mmCIF file of C-alpha atoms in Angstrom:
data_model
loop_
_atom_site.group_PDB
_atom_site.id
_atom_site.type_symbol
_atom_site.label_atom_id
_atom_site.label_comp_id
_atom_site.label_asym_id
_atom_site.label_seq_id
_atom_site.Cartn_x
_atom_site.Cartn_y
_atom_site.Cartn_z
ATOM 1 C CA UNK A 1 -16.278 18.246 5.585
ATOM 2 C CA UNK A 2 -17.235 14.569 4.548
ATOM 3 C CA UNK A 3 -17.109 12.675 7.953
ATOM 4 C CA UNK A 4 -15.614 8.981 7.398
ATOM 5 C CA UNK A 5 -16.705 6.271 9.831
ATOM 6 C CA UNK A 6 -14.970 3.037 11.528
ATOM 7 C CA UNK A 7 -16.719 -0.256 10.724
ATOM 8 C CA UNK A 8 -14.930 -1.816 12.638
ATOM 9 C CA UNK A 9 -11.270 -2.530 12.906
ATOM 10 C CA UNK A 10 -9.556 -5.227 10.268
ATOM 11 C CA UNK A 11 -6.182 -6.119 9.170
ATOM 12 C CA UNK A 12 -5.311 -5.403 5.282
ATOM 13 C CA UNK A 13 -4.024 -8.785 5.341
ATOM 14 C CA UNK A 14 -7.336 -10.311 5.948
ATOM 15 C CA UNK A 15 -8.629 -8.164 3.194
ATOM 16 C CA UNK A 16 -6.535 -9.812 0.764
ATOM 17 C CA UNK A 17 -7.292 -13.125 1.880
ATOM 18 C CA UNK A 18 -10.847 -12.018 1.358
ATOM 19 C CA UNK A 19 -10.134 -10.849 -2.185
ATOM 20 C CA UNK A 20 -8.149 -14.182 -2.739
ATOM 21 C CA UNK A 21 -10.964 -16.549 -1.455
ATOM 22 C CA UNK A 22 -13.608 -14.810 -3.566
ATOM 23 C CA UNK A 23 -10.882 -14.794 -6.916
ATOM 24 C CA UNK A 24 -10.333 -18.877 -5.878
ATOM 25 C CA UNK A 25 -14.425 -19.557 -6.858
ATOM 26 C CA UNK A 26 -14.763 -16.763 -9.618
ATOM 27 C CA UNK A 27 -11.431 -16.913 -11.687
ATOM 28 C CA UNK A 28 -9.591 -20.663 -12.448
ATOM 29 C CA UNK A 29 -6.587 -19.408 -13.579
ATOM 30 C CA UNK A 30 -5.728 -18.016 -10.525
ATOM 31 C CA UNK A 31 -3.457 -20.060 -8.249
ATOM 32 C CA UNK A 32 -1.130 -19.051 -4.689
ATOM 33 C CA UNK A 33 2.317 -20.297 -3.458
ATOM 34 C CA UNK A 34 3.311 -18.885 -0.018
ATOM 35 C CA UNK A 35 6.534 -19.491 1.628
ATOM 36 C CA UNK A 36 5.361 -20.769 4.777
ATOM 37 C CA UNK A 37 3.190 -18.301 6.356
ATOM 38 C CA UNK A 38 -0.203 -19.493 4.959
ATOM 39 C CA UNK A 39 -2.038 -18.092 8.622
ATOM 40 C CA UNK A 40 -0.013 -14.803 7.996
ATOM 41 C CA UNK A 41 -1.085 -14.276 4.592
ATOM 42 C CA UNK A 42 -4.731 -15.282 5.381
ATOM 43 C CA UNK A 43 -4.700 -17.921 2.400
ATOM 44 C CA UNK A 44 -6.198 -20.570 5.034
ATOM 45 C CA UNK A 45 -10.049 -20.517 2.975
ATOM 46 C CA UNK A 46 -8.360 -20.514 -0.448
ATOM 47 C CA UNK A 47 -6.360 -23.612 -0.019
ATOM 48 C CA UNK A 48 -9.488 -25.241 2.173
ATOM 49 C CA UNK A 49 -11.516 -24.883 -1.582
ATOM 50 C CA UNK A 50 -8.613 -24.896 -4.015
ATOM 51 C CA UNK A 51 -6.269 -27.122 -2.321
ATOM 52 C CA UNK A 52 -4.995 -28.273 -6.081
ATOM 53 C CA UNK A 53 -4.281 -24.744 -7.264
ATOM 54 C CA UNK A 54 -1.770 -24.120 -4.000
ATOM 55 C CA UNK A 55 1.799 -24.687 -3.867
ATOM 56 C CA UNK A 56 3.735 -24.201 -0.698
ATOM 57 C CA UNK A 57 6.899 -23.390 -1.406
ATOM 58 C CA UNK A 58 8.641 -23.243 2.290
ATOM 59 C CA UNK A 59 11.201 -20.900 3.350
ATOM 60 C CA UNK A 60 12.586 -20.794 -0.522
ATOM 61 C CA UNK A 61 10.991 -16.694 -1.548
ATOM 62 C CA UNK A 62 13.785 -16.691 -4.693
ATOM 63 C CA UNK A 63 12.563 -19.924 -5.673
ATOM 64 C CA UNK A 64 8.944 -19.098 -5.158
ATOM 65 C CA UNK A 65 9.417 -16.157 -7.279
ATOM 66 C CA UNK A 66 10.674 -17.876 -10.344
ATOM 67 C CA UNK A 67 8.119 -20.496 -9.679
ATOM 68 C CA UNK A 68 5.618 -18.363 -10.278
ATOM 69 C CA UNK A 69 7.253 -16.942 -13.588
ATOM 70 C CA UNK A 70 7.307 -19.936 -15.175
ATOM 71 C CA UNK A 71 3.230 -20.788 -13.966
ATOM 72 C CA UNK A 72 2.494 -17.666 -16.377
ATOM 73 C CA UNK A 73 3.667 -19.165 -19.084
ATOM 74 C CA UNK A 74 0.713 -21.930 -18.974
ATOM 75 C CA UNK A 75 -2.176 -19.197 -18.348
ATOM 76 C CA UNK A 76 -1.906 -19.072 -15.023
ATOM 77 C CA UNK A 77 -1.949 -16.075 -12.703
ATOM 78 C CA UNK A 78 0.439 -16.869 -10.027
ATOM 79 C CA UNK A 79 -0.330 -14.585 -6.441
ATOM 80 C CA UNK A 80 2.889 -15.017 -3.934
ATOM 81 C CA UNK A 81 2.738 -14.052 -0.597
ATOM 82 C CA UNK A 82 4.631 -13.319 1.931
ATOM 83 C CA UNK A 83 6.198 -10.830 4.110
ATOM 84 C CA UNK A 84 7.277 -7.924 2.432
ATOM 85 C CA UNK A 85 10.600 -7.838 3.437
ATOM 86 C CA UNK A 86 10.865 -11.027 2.271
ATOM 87 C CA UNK A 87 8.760 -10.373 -0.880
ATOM 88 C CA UNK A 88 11.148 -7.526 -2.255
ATOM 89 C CA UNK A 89 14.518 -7.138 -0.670
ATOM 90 C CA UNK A 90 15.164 -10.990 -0.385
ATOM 91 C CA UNK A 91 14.175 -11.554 -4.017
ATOM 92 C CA UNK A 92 14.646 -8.422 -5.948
ATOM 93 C CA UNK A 93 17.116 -10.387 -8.442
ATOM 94 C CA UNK A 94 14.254 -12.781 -9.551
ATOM 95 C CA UNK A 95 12.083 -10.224 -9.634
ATOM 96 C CA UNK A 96 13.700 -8.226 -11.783
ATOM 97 C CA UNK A 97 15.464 -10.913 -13.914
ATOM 98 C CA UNK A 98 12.323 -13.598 -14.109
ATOM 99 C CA UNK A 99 9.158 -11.197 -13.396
ATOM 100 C CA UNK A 100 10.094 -7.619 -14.447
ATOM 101 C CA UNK A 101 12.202 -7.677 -17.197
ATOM 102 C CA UNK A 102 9.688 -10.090 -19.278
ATOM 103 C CA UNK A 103 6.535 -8.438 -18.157
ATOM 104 C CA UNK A 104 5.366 -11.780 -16.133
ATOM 105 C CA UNK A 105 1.795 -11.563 -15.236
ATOM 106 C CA UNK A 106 2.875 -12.606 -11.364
ATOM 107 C CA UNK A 107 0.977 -10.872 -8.574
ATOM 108 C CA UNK A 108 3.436 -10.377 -5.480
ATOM 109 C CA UNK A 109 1.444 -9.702 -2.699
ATOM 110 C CA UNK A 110 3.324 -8.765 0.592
ATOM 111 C CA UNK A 111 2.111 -8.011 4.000
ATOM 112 C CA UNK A 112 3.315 -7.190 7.180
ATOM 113 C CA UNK A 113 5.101 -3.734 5.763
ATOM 114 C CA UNK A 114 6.128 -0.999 7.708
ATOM 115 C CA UNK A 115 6.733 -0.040 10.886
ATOM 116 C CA UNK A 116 3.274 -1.186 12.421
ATOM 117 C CA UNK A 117 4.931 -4.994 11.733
ATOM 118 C CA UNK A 118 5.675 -4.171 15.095
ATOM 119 C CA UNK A 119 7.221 -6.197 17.856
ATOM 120 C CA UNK A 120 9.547 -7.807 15.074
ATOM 121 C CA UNK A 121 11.488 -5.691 14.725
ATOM 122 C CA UNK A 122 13.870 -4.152 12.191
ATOM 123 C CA UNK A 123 15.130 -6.879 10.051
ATOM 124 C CA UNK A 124 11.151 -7.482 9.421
ATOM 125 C CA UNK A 125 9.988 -4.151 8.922
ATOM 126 C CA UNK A 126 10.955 -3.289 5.178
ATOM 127 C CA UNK A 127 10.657 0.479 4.472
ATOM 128 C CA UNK A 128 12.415 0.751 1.203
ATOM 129 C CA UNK A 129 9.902 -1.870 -0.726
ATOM 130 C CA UNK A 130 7.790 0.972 -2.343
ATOM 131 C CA UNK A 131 11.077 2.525 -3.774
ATOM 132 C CA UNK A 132 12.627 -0.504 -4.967
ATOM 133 C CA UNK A 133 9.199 -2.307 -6.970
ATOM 134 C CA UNK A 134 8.357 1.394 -7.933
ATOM 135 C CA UNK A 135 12.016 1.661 -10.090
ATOM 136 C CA UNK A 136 11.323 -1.896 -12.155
ATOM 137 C CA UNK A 137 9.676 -0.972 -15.609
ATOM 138 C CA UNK A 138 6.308 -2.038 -16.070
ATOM 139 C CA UNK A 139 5.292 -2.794 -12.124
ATOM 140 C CA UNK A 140 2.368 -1.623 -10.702
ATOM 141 C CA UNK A 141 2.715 -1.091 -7.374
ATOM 142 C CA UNK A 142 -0.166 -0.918 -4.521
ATOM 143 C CA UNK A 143 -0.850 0.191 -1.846
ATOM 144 C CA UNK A 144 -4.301 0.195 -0.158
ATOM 145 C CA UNK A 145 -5.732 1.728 3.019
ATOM 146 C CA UNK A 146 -8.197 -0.806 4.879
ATOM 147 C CA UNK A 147 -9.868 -4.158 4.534
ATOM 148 C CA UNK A 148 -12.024 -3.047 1.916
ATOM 149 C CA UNK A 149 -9.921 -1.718 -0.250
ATOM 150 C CA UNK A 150 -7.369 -4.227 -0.154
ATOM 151 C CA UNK A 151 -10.047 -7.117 -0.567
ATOM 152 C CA UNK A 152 -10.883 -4.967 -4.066
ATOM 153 C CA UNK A 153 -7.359 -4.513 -4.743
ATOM 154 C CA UNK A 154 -6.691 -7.969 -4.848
ATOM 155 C CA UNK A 155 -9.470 -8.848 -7.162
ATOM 156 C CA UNK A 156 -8.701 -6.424 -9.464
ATOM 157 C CA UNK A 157 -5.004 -7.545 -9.935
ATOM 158 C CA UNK A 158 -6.417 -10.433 -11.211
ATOM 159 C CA UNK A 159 -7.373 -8.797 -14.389
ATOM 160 C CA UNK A 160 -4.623 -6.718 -15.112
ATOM 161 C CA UNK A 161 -2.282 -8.373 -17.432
ATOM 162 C CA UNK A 162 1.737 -7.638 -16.205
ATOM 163 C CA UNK A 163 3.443 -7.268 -12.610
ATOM 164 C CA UNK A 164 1.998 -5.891 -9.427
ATOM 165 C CA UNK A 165 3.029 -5.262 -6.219
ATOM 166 C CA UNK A 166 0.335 -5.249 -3.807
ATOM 167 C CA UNK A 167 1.437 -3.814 -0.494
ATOM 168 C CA UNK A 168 -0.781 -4.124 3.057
ATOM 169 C CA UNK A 169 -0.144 -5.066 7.004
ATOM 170 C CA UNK A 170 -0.551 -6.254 9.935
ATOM 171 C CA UNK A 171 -2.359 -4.526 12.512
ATOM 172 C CA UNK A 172 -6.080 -3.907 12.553
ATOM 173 C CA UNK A 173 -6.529 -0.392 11.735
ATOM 174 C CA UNK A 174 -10.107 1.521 10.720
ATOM 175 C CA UNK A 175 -11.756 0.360 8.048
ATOM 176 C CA UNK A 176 -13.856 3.185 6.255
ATOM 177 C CA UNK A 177 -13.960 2.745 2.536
ATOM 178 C CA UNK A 178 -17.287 1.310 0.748
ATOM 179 C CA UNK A 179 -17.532 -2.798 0.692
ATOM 180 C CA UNK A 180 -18.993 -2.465 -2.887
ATOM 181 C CA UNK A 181 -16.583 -0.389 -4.033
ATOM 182 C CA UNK A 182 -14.798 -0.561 -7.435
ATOM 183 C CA UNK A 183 -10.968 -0.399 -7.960
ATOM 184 C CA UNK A 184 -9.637 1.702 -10.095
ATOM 185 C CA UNK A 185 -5.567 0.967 -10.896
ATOM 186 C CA UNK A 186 -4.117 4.214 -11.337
ATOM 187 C CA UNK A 187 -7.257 6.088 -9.896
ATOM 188 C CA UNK A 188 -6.730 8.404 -6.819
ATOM 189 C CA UNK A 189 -9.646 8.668 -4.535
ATOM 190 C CA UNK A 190 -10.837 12.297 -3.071
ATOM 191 C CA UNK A 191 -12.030 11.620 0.303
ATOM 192 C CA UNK A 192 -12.304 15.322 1.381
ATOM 193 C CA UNK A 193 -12.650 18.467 -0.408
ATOM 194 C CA UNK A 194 -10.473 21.487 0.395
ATOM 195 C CA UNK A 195 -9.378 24.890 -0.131
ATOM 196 C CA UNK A 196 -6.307 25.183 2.460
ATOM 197 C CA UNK A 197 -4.190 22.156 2.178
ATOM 198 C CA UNK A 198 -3.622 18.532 0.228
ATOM 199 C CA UNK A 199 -2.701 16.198 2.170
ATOM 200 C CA UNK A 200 -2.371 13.172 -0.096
ATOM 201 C CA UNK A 201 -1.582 9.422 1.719
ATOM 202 C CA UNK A 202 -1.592 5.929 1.102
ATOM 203 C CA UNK A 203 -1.801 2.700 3.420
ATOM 204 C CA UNK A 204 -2.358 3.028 6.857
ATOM 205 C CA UNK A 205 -1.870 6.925 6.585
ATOM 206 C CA UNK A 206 -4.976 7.522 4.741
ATOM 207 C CA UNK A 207 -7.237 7.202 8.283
ATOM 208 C CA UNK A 208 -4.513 9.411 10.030
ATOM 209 C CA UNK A 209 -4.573 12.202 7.673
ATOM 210 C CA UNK A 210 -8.778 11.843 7.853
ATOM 211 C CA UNK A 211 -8.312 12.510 11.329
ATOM 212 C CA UNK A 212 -5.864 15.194 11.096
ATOM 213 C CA UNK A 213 -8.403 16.670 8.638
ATOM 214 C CA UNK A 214 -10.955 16.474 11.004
ATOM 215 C CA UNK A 215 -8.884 18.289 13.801
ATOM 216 C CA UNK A 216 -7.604 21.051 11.384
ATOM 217 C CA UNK A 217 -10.964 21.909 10.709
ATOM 218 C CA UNK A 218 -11.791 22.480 14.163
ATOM 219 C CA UNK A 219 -8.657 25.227 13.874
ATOM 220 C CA UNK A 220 -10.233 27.329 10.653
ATOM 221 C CA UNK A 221 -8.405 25.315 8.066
ATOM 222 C CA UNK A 222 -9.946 23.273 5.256
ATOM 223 C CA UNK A 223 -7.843 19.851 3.866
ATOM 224 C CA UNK A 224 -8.432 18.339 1.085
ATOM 225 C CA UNK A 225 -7.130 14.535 1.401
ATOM 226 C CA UNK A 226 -6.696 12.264 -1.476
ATOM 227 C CA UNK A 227 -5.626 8.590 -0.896
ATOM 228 C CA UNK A 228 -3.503 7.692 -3.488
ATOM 229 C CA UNK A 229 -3.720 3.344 -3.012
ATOM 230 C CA UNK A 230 -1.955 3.142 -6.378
ATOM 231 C CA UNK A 231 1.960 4.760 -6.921
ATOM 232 C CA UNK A 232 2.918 3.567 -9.496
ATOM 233 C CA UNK A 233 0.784 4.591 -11.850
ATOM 234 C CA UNK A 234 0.434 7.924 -10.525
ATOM 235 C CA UNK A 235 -2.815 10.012 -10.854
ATOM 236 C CA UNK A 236 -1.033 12.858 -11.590
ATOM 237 C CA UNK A 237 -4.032 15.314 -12.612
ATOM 238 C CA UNK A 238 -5.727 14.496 -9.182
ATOM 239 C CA UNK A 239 -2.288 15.642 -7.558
ATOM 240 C CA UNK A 240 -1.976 19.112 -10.086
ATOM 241 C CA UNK A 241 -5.799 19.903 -9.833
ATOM 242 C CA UNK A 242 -5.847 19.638 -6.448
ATOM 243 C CA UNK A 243 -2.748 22.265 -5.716
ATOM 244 C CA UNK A 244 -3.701 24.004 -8.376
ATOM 245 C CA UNK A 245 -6.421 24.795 -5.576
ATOM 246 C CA UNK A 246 -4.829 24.599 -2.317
ATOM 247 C CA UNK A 247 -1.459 25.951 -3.084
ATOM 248 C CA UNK A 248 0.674 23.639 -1.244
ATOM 249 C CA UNK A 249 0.575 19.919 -0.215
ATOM 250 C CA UNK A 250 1.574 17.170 2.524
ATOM 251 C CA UNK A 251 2.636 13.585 1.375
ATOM 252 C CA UNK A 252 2.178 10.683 4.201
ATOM 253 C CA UNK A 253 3.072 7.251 3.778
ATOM 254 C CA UNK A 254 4.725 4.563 6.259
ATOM 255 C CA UNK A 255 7.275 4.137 4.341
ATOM 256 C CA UNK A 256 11.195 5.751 3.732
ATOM 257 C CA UNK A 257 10.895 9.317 2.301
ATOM 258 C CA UNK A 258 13.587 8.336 0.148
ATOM 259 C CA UNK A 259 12.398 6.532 -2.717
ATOM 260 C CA UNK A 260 8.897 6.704 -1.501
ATOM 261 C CA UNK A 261 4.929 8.336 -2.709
ATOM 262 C CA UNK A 262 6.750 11.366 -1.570
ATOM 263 C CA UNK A 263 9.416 11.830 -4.116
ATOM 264 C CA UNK A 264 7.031 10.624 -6.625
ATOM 265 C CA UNK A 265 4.315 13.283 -6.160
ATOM 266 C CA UNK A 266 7.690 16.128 -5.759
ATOM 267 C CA UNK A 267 8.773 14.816 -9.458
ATOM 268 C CA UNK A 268 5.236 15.320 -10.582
ATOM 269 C CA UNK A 269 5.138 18.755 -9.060
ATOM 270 C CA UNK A 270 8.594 19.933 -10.189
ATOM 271 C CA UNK A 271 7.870 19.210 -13.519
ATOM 272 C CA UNK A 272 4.342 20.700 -13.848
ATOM 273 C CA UNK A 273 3.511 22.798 -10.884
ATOM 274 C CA UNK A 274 5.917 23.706 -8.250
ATOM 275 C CA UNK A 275 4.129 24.037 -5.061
ATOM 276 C CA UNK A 276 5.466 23.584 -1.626
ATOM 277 C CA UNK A 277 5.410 20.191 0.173
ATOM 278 C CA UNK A 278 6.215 18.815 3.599
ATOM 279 C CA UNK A 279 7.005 14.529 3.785
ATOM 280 C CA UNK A 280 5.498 12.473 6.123
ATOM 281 C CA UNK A 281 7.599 9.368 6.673
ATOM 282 C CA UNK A 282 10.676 7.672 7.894
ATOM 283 C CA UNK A 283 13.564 9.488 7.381
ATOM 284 C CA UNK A 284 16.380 7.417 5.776
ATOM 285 C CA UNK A 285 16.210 5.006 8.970
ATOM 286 C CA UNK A 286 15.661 1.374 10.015
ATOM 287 C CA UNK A 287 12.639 0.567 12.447
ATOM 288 C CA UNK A 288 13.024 -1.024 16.038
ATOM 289 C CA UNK A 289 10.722 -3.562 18.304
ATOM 290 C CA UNK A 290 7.570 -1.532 19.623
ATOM 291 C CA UNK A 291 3.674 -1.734 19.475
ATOM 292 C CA UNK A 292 2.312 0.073 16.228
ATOM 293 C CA UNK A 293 0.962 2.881 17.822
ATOM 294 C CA UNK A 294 4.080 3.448 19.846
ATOM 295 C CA UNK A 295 6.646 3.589 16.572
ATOM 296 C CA UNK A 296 3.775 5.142 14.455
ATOM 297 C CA UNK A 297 4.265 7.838 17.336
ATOM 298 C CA UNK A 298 7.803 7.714 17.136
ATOM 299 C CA UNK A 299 8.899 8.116 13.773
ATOM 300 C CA UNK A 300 6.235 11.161 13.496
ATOM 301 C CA UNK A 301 3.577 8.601 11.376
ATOM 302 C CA UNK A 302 0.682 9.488 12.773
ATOM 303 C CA UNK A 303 -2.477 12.141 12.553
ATOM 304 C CA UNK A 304 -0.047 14.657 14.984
ATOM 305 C CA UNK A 305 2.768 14.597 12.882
ATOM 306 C CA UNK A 306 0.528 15.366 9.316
ATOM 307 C CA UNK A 307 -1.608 18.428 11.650
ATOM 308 C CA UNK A 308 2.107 19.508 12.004
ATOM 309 C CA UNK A 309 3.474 19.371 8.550
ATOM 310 C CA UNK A 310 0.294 21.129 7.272
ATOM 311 C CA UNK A 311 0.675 23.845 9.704
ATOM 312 C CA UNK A 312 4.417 24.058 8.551
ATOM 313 C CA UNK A 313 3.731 23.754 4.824
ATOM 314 C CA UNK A 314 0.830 26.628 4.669
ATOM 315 C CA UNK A 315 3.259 28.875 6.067
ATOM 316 C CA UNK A 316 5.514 28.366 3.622
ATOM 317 C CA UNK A 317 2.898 29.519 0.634
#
């Protein structure tokens, strides 16, 4: 099995403040607005170089929303950030009224999702955002697994043309994926080939079901993992090809398993090959004040709880 190595830990966030920086000196129709949490977002180096193309909106997200709507209209591609919670539940009328519904080339980028928001608690910690962006017609909606990745993922917004939701955190967690590496909207990545078991992820689950791989591997049983960074659009064919293979699958995400990658890959399996799966995720619960690792423990999010579910799910073929 491919091995995957640690570069060295890194917050997603910083990734897309990376990604934004870079955007800031190669593309001048880009511009930011953040509602307050500039350090947060890691948009201190693009406002240092770009300091006319920033707007801070302050504790206003509807208004930032709309704000960014109407930029689009003079050419410019408007990137929001800033907590996730705050960047879908708080807002999800403007978003779908201003954004959404007119196909508004706005880029909402939102960090600090999950679980691993940690110590803040519940009323931070959004685990419904995938579900919600994922139902508006004509988002994209991503979600990548390390620095790297996210630092690509931002840049690459930046030449779509419509609505994305770009989704990444707050803890430093591995970072394992190529720094030259090219990002593909809509593309899943195979990180492992397998014969046994899929176990497909996204965000911070991607390095925990590497590990799990790892450990199953050690027990006789081959996992194929696939990080799926983009949900909405799905890569459907990577998801049939690889049952079509294995024979049954394991979805992982930090996220609700209501509404979440989950219940999208089921739909694609119901529909065009019905294989048996096991969910990783919350289930249809708020989060509480911890460390990461301790609710990534908790609410079963970690490499444990996908060794687990595999075990379960291979029994069931």
């Amino acid at each position: 099995m491919k091995k995957y190595i640690d570069q060295g830990k890194n917050d997603t966030r910083s990734g897309f403040g990376a990604g934004l920086t870079e955007l800031g000196r190669t593309n001048p129709n880009v511009v930011a607005l953040c509602a307050d949490l500039i350090g947060s977002l890691k948009m201190d180096q693009f406002i240092e170089e770009n300091p006319e193309r920033f707007f801070q909106i302050g504790i206003a997200e509807a208004n930032m929303m709309c704000i960014a709507a109407g930029l689009t209209i003079g050419g410019k591609i408007p990137f929001t950030g800033t907590f996730a919670n705050f960047s879908t539940g708080r807002v999800y009328d403007q978003i779908r009224q201003s954004i959404a519904y007119s196909g508004k080339n706005v880029k909402i980028c939102a960090s600090h999702a999950g679980v691993t928001l940690g110590e803040d608690g519940a009323t931070h910690q959004i685990l419904e955002d995938i579900g919600l962006m994922k139902m508006l017609p004509g988002m994209v909606v991503i979600n990548p697994c390390d620095y790297n990745q996210t630092k690509a993922a931002t840049i690459a917004i930046a030449d779509y043309d419509g609505p994305v939701y770009l989704r990444f955190g707050r803890p430093k967690v591995a970072n394992f994926t190529p720094a030259d590496q090219k990002f593909e909207i809509g593309k899943a990545v195979h990180l492992t080939e397998g014969t046994d078991v899929t176990i497909v992820a996204t965000g911070h689950l991607v390095w925990e079901a590497l590990i799990a791989a790892e450990n199953l591997e050690s027990q006789g049983i081959s996992a194929e993992v696939i990080n799926i960074h983009t949900i909405k659009p799905l890569d459907a064919n990577a998801i049939i090809n690889s049952v079509k293979k294995t024979g049954c699958i394991v979805t992982a995400e930090e996220h609700n398993v209501l509404g979440g990658l989950g219940e999208s890959v089921a739909r694609v399996l119901a529909t065009s090959q019905p294989t048996p799966q096991e969910f990783i995720g919350t289930n249809d619960t708020f989060g509480e004040s911890g460390t990461p690792a301790q609710l990534m423990e908790k609410y079963g999010l970690d490499n444990k709880a996908i060794e687990k579910a595999v075990i379960k799910v291979i029994e069931r073929k």
